Amino acid sequence: MTAELGIPTVPPQRTIDLGNGIAFSKAGHHFTIPEGADLDALAQTLTAPLSVILQVTKRCELDCDFCSETLQKPDASLAQFDTIRRNLDGVGRVFLSGGEPMQRRDLGDIVDLFHRDFIVTVPTNAIRAELHAKNLVGKVASCNVGLEGPRAITSRVRGDYDKIMNGIRHLQDTGIPIDLSCVVYRSTQSAIPYLMQIADMLGAGKVKLIMPLRKGNALNLKEHEFLSNTEARELFDRVGGLRTDMGWTPALRLTAWTDETEGHMIVIEPDGKAQAWPVYDQPDLFLELGNVLTEPVSTIWERYPYKHNHLRKYLGKSIWTAANAGDSTHA
Ligand code: SF4
């Protein structure tokens, strides 16, 4: 109608301005910063992390071969999440994670608590998406679904491929954008091109390849299953080349475990305990930072020794990325 009247339509807002030159791309589900920005100066300026992972439960119906979850802890109440929400003031994005977040029947209420103050993303196995999708749409930036490839591979290492794909369809039918996350090891890497094809057909924003960490179930993987960082790089280059040749549209990124990515995540457990992750010389790979049930995240940020790695990772400087022009993809 406006076009017929010759009135230019206002394009939908594609970025969210977070201050300090940082923006969040709603199309690519990633943070951006002007080229050449001084990240060390930025680390001193910021009073809170760009992104945190908040575990809304430790429970999960799957038992993936590579799952790093070890500790069981009781779920937090909505009132406790409200306290955590206040103490996270200044954070850009909150991953409402698990365990499996859709195990919580009140996930929609938790999203309602957080989505006005933060960009919210939900990492999930999608098996219970039918129950939750209608309560998430319009509130979460994306759901990040774990998938290792076609039916035989995903069902072997993660769980029921058909249930996961059914969940993805529910998310998409409801209008929730999806990304795919894939834990890669030697006996599953041949499935990655098929995963890219699936992601392309689904219209996923990106495919995130992640190397397993030696923790939890992954301690039972045979040593030869772990790719070296050189092998991971070769895999990334191979799949990136195929992506170009085949015209697959999802962005591709890979996170390997190096000095640059150590401690870059801040994981908050259901009891409020905030920890840097993964810290390679720590038991359980966690370095304790504080507790967001009892103190503001700004205090935790002050004592966080991995600010530089955090910013580099979430601003896309320490991961390998392949994306279409104008759609560079970050964490
Ligand atoms: S990796 Fe995720 S989906 Fe798999 S068992 Fe662990 S928490 Fe559940």
Short mmCIF file of N, CA and C in Angstrom, two decimals, residues 82-186:
data_model
loop_
_atom_site.label_atom_id
_atom_site.label_comp_id
_atom_site.label_asym_id
_atom_site.label_seq_id
_atom_site.Cartn_x
_atom_site.Cartn_y
_atom_site.Cartn_z
N ASP A 82 14.38 -14.11 38.42
CA ASP A 82 14.15 -12.67 38.38
C ASP A 82 15.31 -11.93 39.06
N THR A 83 15.82 -12.50 40.15
CA THR A 83 16.99 -11.91 40.81
C THR A 83 18.20 -11.95 39.86
N ILE A 84 18.38 -13.08 39.22
CA ILE A 84 19.50 -13.22 38.27
C ILE A 84 19.34 -12.19 37.15
N ARG A 85 18.12 -12.04 36.65
CA ARG A 85 17.87 -11.06 35.58
C ARG A 85 18.32 -9.67 36.00
N ARG A 86 17.97 -9.27 37.20
CA ARG A 86 18.37 -7.93 37.66
C ARG A 86 19.88 -7.84 37.77
N ASN A 87 20.50 -8.90 38.25
CA ASN A 87 21.95 -8.86 38.43
C ASN A 87 22.73 -8.98 37.12
N LEU A 88 22.04 -9.32 36.03
CA LEU A 88 22.71 -9.40 34.72
C LEU A 88 22.60 -8.08 33.96
N ASP A 89 22.16 -7.03 34.63
CA ASP A 89 22.00 -5.74 33.96
C ASP A 89 23.28 -5.35 33.21
N GLY A 90 23.15 -4.98 31.95
CA GLY A 90 24.30 -4.57 31.14
C GLY A 90 24.78 -5.63 30.16
N VAL A 91 24.35 -6.89 30.37
CA VAL A 91 24.72 -7.97 29.44
C VAL A 91 23.93 -7.79 28.14
N GLY A 92 24.57 -8.12 26.99
CA GLY A 92 23.88 -7.98 25.71
C GLY A 92 22.94 -9.14 25.41
N ARG A 93 23.49 -10.34 25.47
CA ARG A 93 22.71 -11.53 25.06
C ARG A 93 22.76 -12.59 26.16
N VAL A 94 21.64 -13.25 26.36
CA VAL A 94 21.59 -14.37 27.30
C VAL A 94 21.16 -15.62 26.53
N PHE A 95 22.00 -16.64 26.56
CA PHE A 95 21.60 -17.95 26.06
C PHE A 95 20.83 -18.62 27.19
N LEU A 96 19.56 -18.91 26.99
CA LEU A 96 18.82 -19.69 28.00
C LEU A 96 19.02 -21.15 27.64
N SER A 97 19.97 -21.75 28.36
CA SER A 97 20.53 -23.03 27.94
C SER A 97 20.22 -24.11 28.97
N GLY A 98 20.89 -25.27 28.82
CA GLY A 98 20.73 -26.35 29.77
C GLY A 98 22.05 -27.07 29.95
N GLY A 99 21.98 -28.37 30.24
CA GLY A 99 20.89 -29.31 30.05
C GLY A 99 20.05 -28.96 28.82
N GLU A 100 18.82 -29.38 28.87
CA GLU A 100 17.88 -29.08 27.79
C GLU A 100 16.83 -28.11 28.33
N PRO A 101 16.87 -26.84 27.88
CA PRO A 101 15.96 -25.84 28.46
C PRO A 101 14.48 -26.18 28.28
N MET A 102 14.15 -26.90 27.21
CA MET A 102 12.73 -27.22 26.98
C MET A 102 12.23 -28.32 27.92
N GLN A 103 13.10 -28.84 28.78
CA GLN A 103 12.64 -29.72 29.86
C GLN A 103 11.82 -28.93 30.87
N ARG A 104 12.02 -27.61 30.93
CA ARG A 104 11.26 -26.81 31.88
C ARG A 104 9.92 -26.44 31.26
N ARG A 105 8.85 -26.85 31.91
CA ARG A 105 7.52 -26.53 31.39
C ARG A 105 7.28 -25.03 31.38
N ASP A 106 7.98 -24.31 32.29
CA ASP A 106 7.77 -22.86 32.39
C ASP A 106 8.82 -22.09 31.58
N LEU A 107 9.39 -22.70 30.54
CA LEU A 107 10.40 -21.99 29.75
C LEU A 107 9.83 -20.67 29.19
N GLY A 108 8.57 -20.71 28.77
CA GLY A 108 7.96 -19.48 28.24
C GLY A 108 7.95 -18.36 29.29
N ASP A 109 7.70 -18.72 30.55
CA ASP A 109 7.71 -17.70 31.62
C ASP A 109 9.13 -17.16 31.82
N ILE A 110 10.13 -18.05 31.71
CA ILE A 110 11.52 -17.60 31.87
C ILE A 110 11.88 -16.66 30.72
N VAL A 111 11.50 -17.03 29.49
CA VAL A 111 11.75 -16.15 28.34
C VAL A 111 11.06 -14.80 28.56
N ASP A 112 9.84 -14.83 29.09
CA ASP A 112 9.13 -13.57 29.34
C ASP A 112 9.89 -12.69 30.32
N LEU A 113 10.57 -13.31 31.29
CA LEU A 113 11.35 -12.54 32.25
C LEU A 113 12.52 -11.83 31.58
N PHE A 114 13.12 -12.49 30.57
CA PHE A 114 14.41 -12.02 30.06
C PHE A 114 14.34 -11.24 28.75
N HIS A 115 13.33 -11.48 27.92
CA HIS A 115 13.48 -11.03 26.53
C HIS A 115 13.36 -9.52 26.37
N ARG A 116 12.80 -8.82 27.33
CA ARG A 116 12.71 -7.36 27.17
C ARG A 116 14.04 -6.68 27.47
N ASP A 117 14.85 -7.28 28.30
CA ASP A 117 16.12 -6.65 28.70
C ASP A 117 17.31 -7.18 27.93
N PHE A 118 17.17 -8.33 27.29
CA PHE A 118 18.34 -8.98 26.66
C PHE A 118 17.93 -9.57 25.32
N ILE A 119 18.93 -9.73 24.44
CA ILE A 119 18.73 -10.58 23.27
C ILE A 119 18.76 -12.01 23.82
N VAL A 120 17.74 -12.78 23.49
CA VAL A 120 17.64 -14.15 24.04
C VAL A 120 17.77 -15.17 22.92
N THR A 121 18.63 -16.14 23.13
CA THR A 121 18.79 -17.25 22.21
C THR A 121 18.63 -18.54 23.02
N VAL A 122 18.00 -19.55 22.41
CA VAL A 122 17.77 -20.81 23.13
C VAL A 122 18.48 -21.96 22.41
N PRO A 123 19.57 -22.47 22.99
CA PRO A 123 20.18 -23.70 22.46
C PRO A 123 19.34 -24.89 22.90
N THR A 124 19.01 -25.79 21.99
CA THR A 124 18.06 -26.85 22.32
C THR A 124 18.26 -28.09 21.45
N ASN A 125 17.77 -29.23 21.94
CA ASN A 125 17.72 -30.41 21.07
C ASN A 125 16.40 -30.46 20.30
N ALA A 126 15.49 -29.55 20.59
CA ALA A 126 14.23 -29.31 19.84
C ALA A 126 13.19 -30.42 20.02
N ILE A 127 13.47 -31.45 20.82
CA ILE A 127 12.53 -32.57 20.90
C ILE A 127 11.18 -32.14 21.47
N ARG A 128 11.20 -31.16 22.37
CA ARG A 128 9.93 -30.70 22.96
C ARG A 128 9.48 -29.36 22.38
N ALA A 129 9.92 -29.06 21.17
CA ALA A 129 9.60 -27.75 20.58
C ALA A 129 8.10 -27.54 20.39
N GLU A 130 7.38 -28.63 20.12
CA GLU A 130 5.94 -28.48 19.90
C GLU A 130 5.26 -27.85 21.11
N LEU A 131 5.76 -28.19 22.32
CA LEU A 131 5.18 -27.65 23.55
C LEU A 131 5.49 -26.16 23.73
N HIS A 132 6.66 -25.73 23.22
CA HIS A 132 7.17 -24.42 23.64
C HIS A 132 7.18 -23.35 22.55
N ALA A 133 7.19 -23.76 21.26
CA ALA A 133 7.46 -22.79 20.19
C ALA A 133 6.55 -21.57 20.27
N LYS A 134 5.27 -21.77 20.53
CA LYS A 134 4.33 -20.64 20.51
C LYS A 134 4.65 -19.62 21.63
N ASN A 135 5.31 -20.09 22.68
CA ASN A 135 5.65 -19.18 23.78
C ASN A 135 6.99 -18.46 23.56
N LEU A 136 7.71 -18.85 22.53
CA LEU A 136 9.02 -18.26 22.27
C LEU A 136 9.01 -17.30 21.09
N VAL A 137 8.09 -17.52 20.16
CA VAL A 137 8.14 -16.76 18.90
C VAL A 137 7.98 -15.25 19.16
N GLY A 138 8.79 -14.49 18.45
CA GLY A 138 8.77 -13.04 18.61
C GLY A 138 9.57 -12.56 19.80
N LYS A 139 10.04 -13.49 20.62
CA LYS A 139 10.78 -13.12 21.84
C LYS A 139 12.23 -13.57 21.78
N VAL A 140 12.49 -14.69 21.14
CA VAL A 140 13.88 -15.16 21.04
C VAL A 140 14.44 -14.81 19.66
N ALA A 141 15.74 -14.47 19.64
CA ALA A 141 16.38 -14.13 18.36
C ALA A 141 16.48 -15.37 17.48
N SER A 142 16.75 -16.50 18.11
CA SER A 142 16.87 -17.76 17.35
C SER A 142 16.89 -18.92 18.33
N CYS A 143 16.63 -20.10 17.79
CA CYS A 143 16.90 -21.34 18.52
C CYS A 143 18.06 -22.01 17.81
N ASN A 144 18.97 -22.51 18.62
CA ASN A 144 20.20 -23.11 18.10
C ASN A 144 20.09 -24.62 18.34
N VAL A 145 19.82 -25.37 17.29
CA VAL A 145 19.47 -26.79 17.45
C VAL A 145 20.69 -27.67 17.18
N GLY A 146 20.93 -28.63 18.07
CA GLY A 146 22.04 -29.56 17.90
C GLY A 146 21.71 -30.64 16.88
N LEU A 147 22.56 -30.79 15.87
CA LEU A 147 22.35 -31.81 14.84
C LEU A 147 23.72 -32.17 14.27
N GLU A 148 24.02 -33.46 14.20
CA GLU A 148 25.36 -33.86 13.75
C GLU A 148 25.38 -34.33 12.30
N GLY A 149 24.23 -34.34 11.63
CA GLY A 149 24.22 -34.78 10.24
C GLY A 149 22.95 -35.55 9.95
N PRO A 150 22.96 -36.41 8.91
CA PRO A 150 21.77 -37.18 8.56
C PRO A 150 21.39 -38.19 9.65
N ARG A 151 20.32 -38.93 9.38
CA ARG A 151 19.68 -39.78 10.39
C ARG A 151 20.66 -40.72 11.09
N ALA A 152 21.47 -41.46 10.31
CA ALA A 152 22.32 -42.49 10.91
C ALA A 152 23.32 -41.89 11.90
N ILE A 153 23.92 -40.76 11.52
CA ILE A 153 24.94 -40.16 12.39
C ILE A 153 24.29 -39.51 13.61
N THR A 154 23.28 -38.68 13.38
CA THR A 154 22.66 -37.98 14.52
C THR A 154 22.05 -38.97 15.50
N SER A 155 21.38 -40.00 14.98
CA SER A 155 20.75 -40.96 15.89
C SER A 155 21.81 -41.74 16.66
N ARG A 156 22.97 -41.96 16.04
CA ARG A 156 24.02 -42.72 16.75
C ARG A 156 24.64 -41.90 17.89
N VAL A 157 24.94 -40.64 17.64
CA VAL A 157 25.73 -39.90 18.63
C VAL A 157 24.90 -39.00 19.53
N ARG A 158 23.67 -38.63 19.10
CA ARG A 158 22.90 -37.66 19.88
C ARG A 158 21.59 -38.23 20.39
N GLY A 159 20.82 -38.84 19.49
CA GLY A 159 19.50 -39.30 19.90
C GLY A 159 18.66 -39.50 18.67
N ASP A 160 17.37 -39.27 18.79
CA ASP A 160 16.44 -39.61 17.71
C ASP A 160 16.37 -38.49 16.67
N TYR A 161 16.98 -38.72 15.51
CA TYR A 161 17.01 -37.73 14.42
C TYR A 161 15.59 -37.27 14.06
N ASP A 162 14.67 -38.21 13.96
CA ASP A 162 13.32 -37.85 13.49
C ASP A 162 12.62 -36.94 14.50
N LYS A 163 12.83 -37.20 15.78
CA LYS A 163 12.21 -36.32 16.79
C LYS A 163 12.82 -34.92 16.71
N ILE A 164 14.13 -34.86 16.49
CA ILE A 164 14.80 -33.55 16.40
C ILE A 164 14.29 -32.79 15.17
N MET A 165 14.20 -33.49 14.02
CA MET A 165 13.74 -32.81 12.80
C MET A 165 12.28 -32.37 12.94
N ASN A 166 11.49 -33.20 13.62
CA ASN A 166 10.11 -32.82 13.86
C ASN A 166 10.05 -31.54 14.70
N GLY A 167 10.93 -31.46 15.70
CA GLY A 167 11.00 -30.25 16.54
C GLY A 167 11.43 -29.04 15.72
N ILE A 168 12.39 -29.22 14.84
CA ILE A 168 12.83 -28.11 13.99
C ILE A 168 11.66 -27.60 13.15
N ARG A 169 10.87 -28.54 12.62
CA ARG A 169 9.72 -28.12 11.80
C ARG A 169 8.74 -27.29 12.63
N HIS A 170 8.53 -27.69 13.90
CA HIS A 170 7.63 -26.90 14.75
C HIS A 170 8.18 -25.50 14.98
N LEU A 171 9.48 -25.39 15.20
CA LEU A 171 10.07 -24.07 15.41
C LEU A 171 9.88 -23.22 14.15
N GLN A 172 10.15 -23.82 13.00
CA GLN A 172 10.06 -23.05 11.76
C GLN A 172 8.62 -22.71 11.41
N ASP A 173 7.72 -23.65 11.61
CA ASP A 173 6.31 -23.36 11.30
C ASP A 173 5.80 -22.21 12.17
N THR A 174 6.38 -22.08 13.36
CA THR A 174 5.95 -21.01 14.27
C THR A 174 6.64 -19.69 13.93
N GLY A 175 7.67 -19.76 13.11
CA GLY A 175 8.35 -18.52 12.69
C GLY A 175 9.59 -18.20 13.49
N ILE A 176 10.17 -19.20 14.15
CA ILE A 176 11.39 -18.97 14.94
C ILE A 176 12.61 -19.28 14.07
N PRO A 177 13.54 -18.31 13.90
CA PRO A 177 14.74 -18.57 13.11
C PRO A 177 15.60 -19.64 13.79
N ILE A 178 16.27 -20.46 12.99
CA ILE A 178 17.13 -21.49 13.58
C ILE A 178 18.56 -21.41 13.06
N ASP A 179 19.48 -21.81 13.90
CA ASP A 179 20.86 -22.13 13.54
C ASP A 179 21.07 -23.59 13.94
N LEU A 180 22.10 -24.20 13.38
CA LEU A 180 22.44 -25.57 13.77
C LEU A 180 23.81 -25.60 14.42
N SER A 181 23.95 -26.41 15.49
CA SER A 181 25.23 -26.63 16.15
C SER A 181 25.61 -28.09 16.02
N CYS A 182 26.86 -28.35 15.77
CA CYS A 182 27.28 -29.72 15.51
C CYS A 182 28.61 -29.99 16.22
N VAL A 183 28.63 -30.97 17.09
CA VAL A 183 29.89 -31.39 17.71
C VAL A 183 30.56 -32.38 16.76
N VAL A 184 31.81 -32.11 16.41
CA VAL A 184 32.49 -32.88 15.35
C VAL A 184 33.61 -33.73 15.92
N TYR A 185 33.64 -34.99 15.55
CA TYR A 185 34.84 -35.78 15.80
C TYR A 185 35.12 -36.69 14.62
N ARG A 186 36.17 -37.49 14.75
CA ARG A 186 36.68 -38.15 13.54
C ARG A 186 35.61 -38.99 12.84
#
